[in-house]
Amino acid sequence: MVDKVNRLYTAEQVRRLDQCAIAGHGIPGIDLMESAGRNTFEAAVDAYPDARHWQVLCGGGNNGGDGYIIARLAREAGLEVAVCALKDPSGLSGDAALAARRWRQAGGEVQSWPLTGPEHCDLVFDALLGTGLDREPAGDFAAAIEWVNRCGKAVVAVDIPSGLNADTGVAMGLAVVADLTVTFIGRKRGLFTADGPDCAGRVIFCDLETPQSVRDSEPNYGILIHESLLADLFPKRRRNSHKGSYGWVLGVGGDFGMTGAVRLAGEAALRSGAGKVTLATRSVHAGLVNLACPELMVRGVEDTAQLAELTGQVDVLVAGTGLGQTDWSEQMMHVCLQAPVPVVIDADGLNFLARKQTGSAEYPSDNWILTPHPAEAARLLKSSAREVQSDRIGAALSLARLHRAVVVLKGCGTVVAAPDGRYAICPFGNPGMATAGTGDVLAGVIGAMVAQGIDDLWRAAMGGVLAHALAGDLAAAERGERGMLASDITARLPRVLNPAQ
């Protein structure tokens, strides 16, 4: 069964989904556990067909119960399986106790912690802690996680890597670093942002053949951005069209020493399909910014009246890239925030908002898209980058509510949040994109999405984030992550946005 939307849930929501399946639909808990174990067993066999010696580490609770079922199925399949229990099976209760009993009835043995060396196994299963963990692992569990991470074998995490916070994606001190994670009932949002991607490896979702109504029982879910979004946003272009059909982007920025940023944003907007792009910059730069990209139009602006005239003609503004923090910068930003069209605010535009304590009270911010990195988000929230990173989704949603704006919190698992509480996570992108200028490119891409008629800023932001991430992944596949330039991403945008060509 395939969910129509890649939904994301908190750990508490997944617990309610589980109870909905058991109490609301009469599915026995042990049946769900057997299904989880079987799906993990099959995924492991498919991913590691040559692994013949499995080591399963079991904790207490349902996560440990899943581990006993995986071990039993592997033994029945003729594999050599060893189980190490960090909680005495005699102390288990409920479905986990039944799963452990079935393992022993099948002839399986249980070894107590600690293990010796990993030389007798070639695949390790983490069924230690599950989603209920709310503090740093300690004692034998911490030692077991350390053992898993240094064993040098392929690792499969059952439902979630032990030590990873299912809601925030933050590793709580120690966390298992898995190669494959098989997760059940509902996708845990922490798998896809912050430390989640590093800890989880490849993620496989199994709904355990529960009815769609189980997932529908939790209406307040997030979504995982899917590649198909771009096809939905951009149908085939009509032949009877012209440059005005695809919108006019105005990029505002390029103070002294920072003309590259506004140029990067402008070219990215063109490469993403905008019909026209004008850059408003200091007059001294007007003849230089577009030398290597003559398709960009450039206007020198030195006073607010010149810029205000432009803002009334275009379809969207991209404000803040290389804008600086001078008196000229503040004057330009003040005009941008009063524009009658949507505004994508990046870089120094965000710093302007943070300094001035501005928001919905002074400017009509319903029409904004903010694109902060964690440090910029921290300045806007009067917190620290560490606090932002400790709960990326919460921080993005707080910013969206504060400024009545769509927020794109950049980073591993970029979060797109809306003022009404919607959120989405992008599972694409790579560490090579952690380089100067990629944020300017993203701002330009999002601006082009709005210019081309995507009136829903939430969908425009998701589309821009997705196209940017996929172009970055293409660049990494072709040239590697180290040494990637922001312009490498821009160059690959047309391939992402024209997949049939």
XYZ file of C-alpha atoms in Angstrom:
501
model
C 0.000 0.000 0.000
C 1.414 3.382 -1.017
C 0.472 6.585 0.755
C -0.490 9.286 -1.727
C 1.640 11.815 0.157
C 5.013 11.269 1.785
C 3.792 12.295 5.218
C 5.986 13.088 8.215
C 5.041 12.630 11.864
C 6.370 13.191 15.352
C 7.059 10.207 17.592
C 3.883 10.904 19.585
C 1.824 11.024 16.400
C 3.258 7.684 15.294
C 2.332 6.191 18.657
C -1.229 7.377 18.078
C -1.177 5.884 14.568
C -0.076 2.595 16.096
C -2.916 2.698 18.612
C -5.375 3.635 15.883
C -4.369 0.494 13.969
C -4.678 -1.684 17.093
C -7.727 -0.233 18.829
C -9.498 1.399 15.909
C -9.020 -1.317 13.312
C -8.604 -4.408 15.444
C -5.103 -5.281 14.232
C -3.275 -7.192 17.004
C -0.084 -5.515 18.136
C 1.911 -8.723 17.656
C 0.769 -8.819 14.034
C 2.139 -5.317 13.494
C 5.382 -6.373 15.166
C 5.648 -9.483 12.996
C 5.067 -7.344 9.916
C 7.741 -4.871 11.009
C 10.206 -7.678 11.573
C 9.416 -9.324 8.244
C 9.730 -6.054 6.308
C 13.088 -5.338 7.922
C 14.308 -8.889 7.281
C 13.327 -8.673 3.613
C 14.868 -5.234 3.181
C 18.131 -6.468 4.732
C 18.272 -9.556 2.522
C 17.640 -7.398 -0.525
C 20.288 -4.829 0.433
C 22.922 -7.285 1.717
C 22.347 -10.599 -0.088
C 25.841 -11.883 0.704
C 25.622 -11.313 4.446
C 25.286 -14.724 6.103
C 26.172 -13.940 9.727
C 23.823 -11.527 11.458
C 24.218 -9.878 14.851
C 20.992 -8.477 16.344
C 21.152 -6.152 19.364
C 17.850 -6.009 21.241
C 16.715 -3.578 23.892
C 13.445 -3.551 25.789
C 10.054 -2.513 24.469
C 8.705 -2.947 20.976
C 11.952 -2.045 19.241
C 13.628 -5.002 20.929
C 10.632 -7.156 20.033
C 11.145 -6.269 16.362
C 14.740 -7.446 16.723
C 13.738 -10.883 18.050
C 11.387 -11.353 15.102
C 14.101 -10.359 12.622
C 16.443 -12.871 14.234
C 13.850 -15.675 14.116
C 13.070 -15.079 10.449
C 16.761 -15.031 9.584
C 17.328 -18.303 11.455
C 14.390 -19.872 9.623
C 15.981 -18.754 6.355
C 19.170 -20.648 7.180
C 21.307 -17.689 8.219
C 23.642 -17.726 11.206
C 22.136 -15.357 13.773
C 23.292 -14.175 17.185
C 21.103 -12.124 19.515
C 22.524 -9.912 22.236
C 19.995 -8.589 24.756
C 20.626 -5.430 26.755
C 17.488 -6.140 28.729
C 16.814 -9.600 30.130
C 14.041 -11.165 28.005
C 12.381 -12.401 31.176
C 11.752 -8.777 32.104
C 9.917 -7.940 28.880
C 6.162 -7.581 28.708
C 3.393 -7.541 26.122
C 4.174 -8.117 22.454
C 7.937 -7.773 22.988
C 7.872 -10.651 25.495
C 5.902 -12.775 23.025
C 8.397 -12.012 20.240
C 11.321 -13.030 22.494
C 9.514 -16.224 23.495
C 8.937 -17.154 19.846
C 12.652 -16.665 19.179
C 13.573 -19.065 21.963
C 10.886 -21.550 20.944
C 12.492 -21.584 17.480
C 15.771 -22.665 19.094
C 17.372 -19.258 19.337
C 19.720 -18.307 22.131
C 20.245 -14.965 23.824
C 23.646 -13.587 24.788
C 23.991 -10.916 27.447
C 25.910 -7.694 26.942
C 28.794 -7.097 26.503
C 29.761 -8.598 23.180
C 33.315 -9.473 22.270
C 34.627 -8.629 18.809
C 32.541 -8.216 15.635
C 34.679 -10.631 13.600
C 32.012 -13.337 13.500
C 29.273 -11.188 11.902
C 28.916 -9.312 8.658
C 25.641 -7.462 9.298
C 24.513 -5.720 12.506
C 20.947 -4.793 13.494
C 20.186 -1.942 15.877
C 16.953 -2.758 17.745
C 18.018 -1.050 20.943
C 16.039 2.068 21.807
C 13.403 3.028 19.240
C 11.497 6.328 19.127
C 10.700 6.735 22.811
C 14.139 8.011 23.818
C 14.091 11.554 25.225
C 17.571 11.808 26.741
C 21.163 10.903 25.990
C 21.834 7.142 25.988
C 23.795 5.988 29.004
C 25.320 2.893 30.553
C 25.241 -0.336 28.555
C 23.128 1.263 25.834
C 25.746 3.952 25.247
C 28.435 1.274 25.164
C 26.397 -0.759 22.672
C 25.939 2.230 20.384
C 29.690 2.859 20.477
C 30.283 -0.806 19.640
C 27.929 -0.626 16.644
C 29.620 2.492 15.303
C 33.137 1.072 15.513
C 32.386 -2.503 14.451
C 33.141 -1.811 10.799
C 30.147 -3.818 9.562
C 27.062 -2.754 7.645
C 24.341 -1.585 10.051
C 20.554 -1.769 9.723
C 18.540 0.401 12.122
C 15.104 -0.871 13.103
C 12.554 1.975 12.881
C 15.085 4.675 13.869
C 18.797 4.738 14.736
C 19.166 4.453 18.508
C 20.030 7.800 20.069
C 18.460 9.898 17.298
C 15.601 12.175 18.340
C 12.636 11.184 16.186
C 11.158 14.701 16.210
C 14.177 16.973 15.747
C 16.707 14.734 14.018
C 19.329 15.646 16.621
C 21.718 12.965 17.847
C 21.325 12.954 21.621
C 24.959 12.604 22.577
C 25.516 9.184 20.998
C 23.544 7.813 18.075
C 23.901 4.794 15.827
C 25.194 5.599 12.352
C 23.328 3.163 10.116
C 23.643 2.325 6.457
C 19.946 1.452 6.155
C 16.927 2.334 8.280
C 13.586 0.576 7.912
C 10.853 2.652 9.525
C 7.209 1.753 10.181
C 3.611 3.041 10.352
C 4.597 6.695 9.756
C 7.784 8.390 8.620
C 9.553 9.985 11.568
C 10.416 13.519 10.601
C 13.742 13.451 12.452
C 15.098 10.939 9.932
C 15.246 13.638 7.269
C 16.797 16.735 8.851
C 19.726 17.782 11.082
C 21.713 14.622 12.040
C 18.976 12.336 10.702
C 20.344 11.741 7.186
C 23.859 11.031 8.509
C 22.549 8.571 11.102
C 19.822 6.871 9.089
C 21.541 6.223 5.769
C 19.032 5.016 3.194
C 15.486 5.064 4.552
C 12.807 2.539 3.605
C 9.246 3.151 4.781
C 6.784 0.320 5.428
C 3.163 1.041 6.335
C 2.792 -2.573 7.595
C -0.297 -2.957 5.385
C -2.353 -0.760 7.661
C -5.334 1.071 6.128
C -4.868 4.566 4.732
C -7.391 5.731 7.309
C -4.763 5.097 9.994
C -2.511 7.814 8.586
C -5.524 10.011 7.867
C -6.334 9.924 11.584
C -3.507 12.423 12.173
C -4.373 15.525 10.104
C -1.464 17.720 11.228
C 1.381 16.063 9.415
C 4.355 17.413 7.511
C 5.418 16.260 4.083
C 8.602 15.015 2.470
C 9.113 16.933 -0.770
C 8.887 14.564 -3.736
C 10.575 14.914 -7.122
C 7.197 14.815 -8.858
C 6.392 18.290 -7.495
C 8.258 19.978 -10.345
C 6.161 18.228 -12.985
C 3.036 19.337 -11.128
C 4.229 22.938 -10.951
C 5.430 23.222 -14.530
C 3.210 21.780 -17.259
C 4.401 21.912 -20.849
C 4.758 25.476 -22.079
C 2.353 26.830 -24.674
C 3.942 27.604 -28.007
C 1.990 30.865 -28.159
C 3.935 32.585 -25.402
C 6.577 35.283 -24.936
C 8.996 36.440 -22.249
C 6.235 38.311 -20.472
C 4.402 35.019 -20.053
C 7.036 33.807 -17.617
C 7.391 36.756 -15.329
C 9.761 39.544 -14.429
C 12.143 39.188 -11.483
C 13.810 42.169 -9.851
C 16.947 41.379 -7.855
C 18.039 44.064 -5.391
C 21.560 43.997 -3.989
C 25.209 44.243 -4.890
C 26.739 46.761 -2.501
C 30.462 47.483 -2.673
C 32.442 44.246 -2.919
C 29.355 42.041 -3.181
C 28.160 42.238 -6.773
C 28.700 38.498 -7.258
C 25.785 37.612 -4.985
C 23.130 39.564 -6.861
C 24.555 38.327 -10.166
C 24.304 34.708 -8.968
C 20.679 35.203 -7.922
C 19.804 36.854 -11.214
C 21.364 34.222 -13.441
C 19.760 31.454 -11.371
C 16.368 33.082 -11.934
C 16.958 33.086 -15.694
C 18.162 29.472 -15.673
C 15.023 28.543 -13.725
C 12.726 29.875 -16.432
C 11.942 33.484 -15.556
C 11.153 35.506 -18.661
C 13.049 38.645 -17.608
C 15.443 39.523 -14.805
C 16.529 43.014 -13.835
C 19.178 43.680 -11.216
C 18.956 46.902 -9.197
C 22.379 47.729 -7.816
C 24.674 50.633 -7.116
C 25.175 52.824 -10.173
C 28.925 52.274 -10.141
C 28.284 48.554 -10.695
C 25.584 48.847 -13.348
C 27.925 48.442 -16.301
C 29.834 45.529 -14.799
C 27.389 43.067 -13.215
C 26.145 41.518 -16.439
C 29.389 41.402 -18.420
C 29.484 37.594 -18.283
C 25.704 37.238 -18.513
C 24.362 39.815 -20.970
C 20.848 38.396 -20.687
C 20.556 40.170 -17.337
C 19.219 43.720 -17.394
C 20.803 46.102 -14.882
C 19.632 49.373 -13.386
C 21.752 51.635 -11.239
C 19.721 52.947 -8.302
C 20.903 55.457 -5.729
C 17.654 56.682 -4.181
C 14.393 55.160 -3.055
C 12.309 56.776 -5.776
C 14.249 54.997 -8.520
C 13.765 51.635 -6.861
C 10.100 52.245 -5.990
C 9.388 52.894 -9.651
C 10.808 49.481 -10.546
C 9.012 47.547 -7.814
C 5.674 48.605 -9.272
C 6.477 47.046 -12.650
C 7.828 43.576 -11.833
C 6.217 40.333 -10.634
C 8.528 39.438 -7.741
C 11.514 40.846 -5.867
C 14.591 38.974 -4.669
C 16.001 41.282 -2.023
C 19.120 41.095 0.091
C 21.705 39.138 -1.911
C 24.943 41.060 -1.459
C 22.901 44.051 -0.283
C 25.297 45.015 2.495
C 24.461 46.903 5.671
C 25.117 50.523 4.712
C 22.697 53.460 4.639
C 22.076 52.728 0.947
C 21.298 49.113 1.812
C 18.738 50.092 4.435
C 17.017 52.536 2.107
C 16.755 49.907 -0.618
C 15.440 47.284 1.795
C 12.833 49.646 3.196
C 11.417 50.087 -0.307
C 11.496 46.349 -1.000
C 9.497 45.522 2.113
C 6.741 47.873 0.975
C 6.576 46.448 -2.548
C 3.143 45.491 -3.915
C 4.461 42.128 -5.128
C 5.889 39.011 -3.396
C 9.383 39.434 -1.953
C 12.009 36.709 -1.472
C 14.224 37.969 1.361
C 17.732 36.578 1.759
C 21.073 37.372 3.389
C 21.385 41.053 4.340
C 17.663 41.518 3.866
C 17.181 39.106 6.761
C 19.819 40.933 8.798
C 17.892 44.154 8.204
C 14.751 42.546 9.605
C 16.656 41.271 12.623
C 18.238 44.664 13.389
C 15.080 46.668 12.999
C 12.822 44.251 14.890
C 10.458 44.670 11.958
C 7.657 42.305 11.121
C 3.961 42.258 10.538
C 3.389 45.498 12.489
C 5.313 47.690 10.028
C 5.288 45.883 6.710
C 2.694 43.794 4.784
C 4.619 40.591 5.386
C 1.932 38.198 4.203
C 3.702 38.208 0.836
C 7.212 37.264 1.937
C 9.433 34.241 1.567
C 12.338 34.287 4.031
C 15.375 32.104 3.256
C 17.650 32.082 6.338
C 20.515 29.796 7.196
C 20.625 28.809 10.898
C 22.652 31.827 12.039
C 20.289 34.248 10.263
C 17.292 32.418 11.703
C 18.846 32.761 15.160
C 19.223 36.517 14.750
C 15.581 36.789 13.685
C 14.449 34.706 16.665
C 16.850 36.373 19.141
C 18.301 32.977 19.963
C 21.427 31.070 18.918
C 22.291 28.932 15.923
C 22.668 25.997 18.324
C 19.092 26.476 19.526
C 17.824 26.688 15.956
C 19.636 23.503 14.998
C 18.308 21.715 18.085
C 14.790 21.949 16.615
C 14.926 23.014 12.991
C 11.257 22.396 12.289
C 10.152 24.246 15.412
C 12.420 27.190 14.584
C 11.125 27.428 11.012
C 7.513 27.330 12.173
C 8.182 29.987 14.828
C 9.706 32.288 12.222
C 6.812 31.697 9.834
C 4.297 32.663 12.501
C 6.347 35.658 13.684
C 6.613 37.228 10.241
C 3.471 35.779 8.627
C 5.801 34.519 5.912
C 6.808 31.301 4.235
C 10.205 30.338 5.672
C 12.944 28.271 4.048
C 15.397 27.202 6.763
C 18.451 26.068 4.848
C 20.691 23.210 5.907
C 20.706 19.430 5.973
C 17.064 18.580 5.341
C 15.976 22.102 4.373
C 12.672 22.940 6.077
C 9.891 24.908 4.379
C 7.353 26.263 6.873
C 4.143 28.263 6.497
C 2.369 30.529 9.011
C -0.598 28.153 9.214
C 1.601 25.362 10.609
C 2.369 23.418 7.440
C 5.923 22.192 7.043
C 7.921 20.191 4.513
C 11.431 18.749 4.428
C 13.586 18.344 1.341
C 15.449 14.999 1.326
C 17.731 16.002 -1.559
C 20.941 18.028 -1.691
C 24.457 17.232 -0.513
C 27.385 18.637 1.525
C 29.049 19.986 -1.599
C 26.409 22.716 -1.595
C 27.861 24.101 1.648
C 29.792 26.770 -0.205
C 29.575 30.503 -0.777
C 26.838 31.684 -3.130
C 24.530 28.674 -3.078
C 22.023 30.577 -0.957
C 22.016 33.414 -3.509
C 21.276 30.855 -6.213
C 18.417 29.424 -4.161
C 16.868 32.871 -3.692
C 16.942 33.397 -7.452
C 15.395 30.010 -8.139
C 12.533 30.663 -5.728
C 12.000 34.089 -7.269
C 11.696 32.483 -10.702
C 9.075 30.057 -9.370
C 6.920 32.955 -8.196
C 7.502 34.919 -11.406
C 6.224 32.036 -13.513
C 2.826 32.187 -11.886
C 3.015 29.942 -8.826
C 0.837 32.141 -6.641
C 0.950 29.844 -3.609
C 4.222 30.959 -2.015
C 4.375 27.726 -0.011
C 4.432 25.661 -3.213
C 6.772 28.112 -4.932
C 9.252 27.815 -2.057
C 9.073 24.018 -2.086
C 9.572 23.952 -5.849
C 12.579 26.248 -5.615
C 14.163 24.246 -2.817
C 13.627 21.011 -4.741
C 15.024 22.283 -8.054
C 18.058 23.762 -6.292
C 18.759 20.543 -4.378
C 18.377 18.292 -7.420
C 20.679 20.524 -9.459
C 23.217 20.310 -6.639
C 22.953 16.532 -6.662
C 23.570 16.495 -10.412
C 26.661 18.650 -9.939
C 27.942 16.328 -7.206
C 27.317 13.236 -9.335
C 29.269 14.724 -12.229
C 32.118 16.506 -10.457
C 32.097 15.431 -6.822
C 31.150 17.339 -3.692
C 34.467 18.964 -2.854
C 35.143 22.058 -4.913
C 31.553 22.572 -6.047
C 30.745 26.166 -6.977
C 27.369 27.857 -6.722
C 27.486 28.410 -10.478
C 27.784 24.628 -10.959
C 24.290 24.361 -9.487
C 22.957 27.141 -11.719
C 24.332 25.441 -14.828
C 22.314 22.299 -14.101
C 18.977 23.917 -13.335
C 17.664 23.573 -16.913
C 18.273 19.808 -16.813
C 16.283 19.528 -13.608
C 13.441 21.697 -14.905
C 13.370 20.022 -18.351
C 13.760 16.357 -17.397
C 12.671 15.013 -20.788
C 15.411 16.870 -22.628
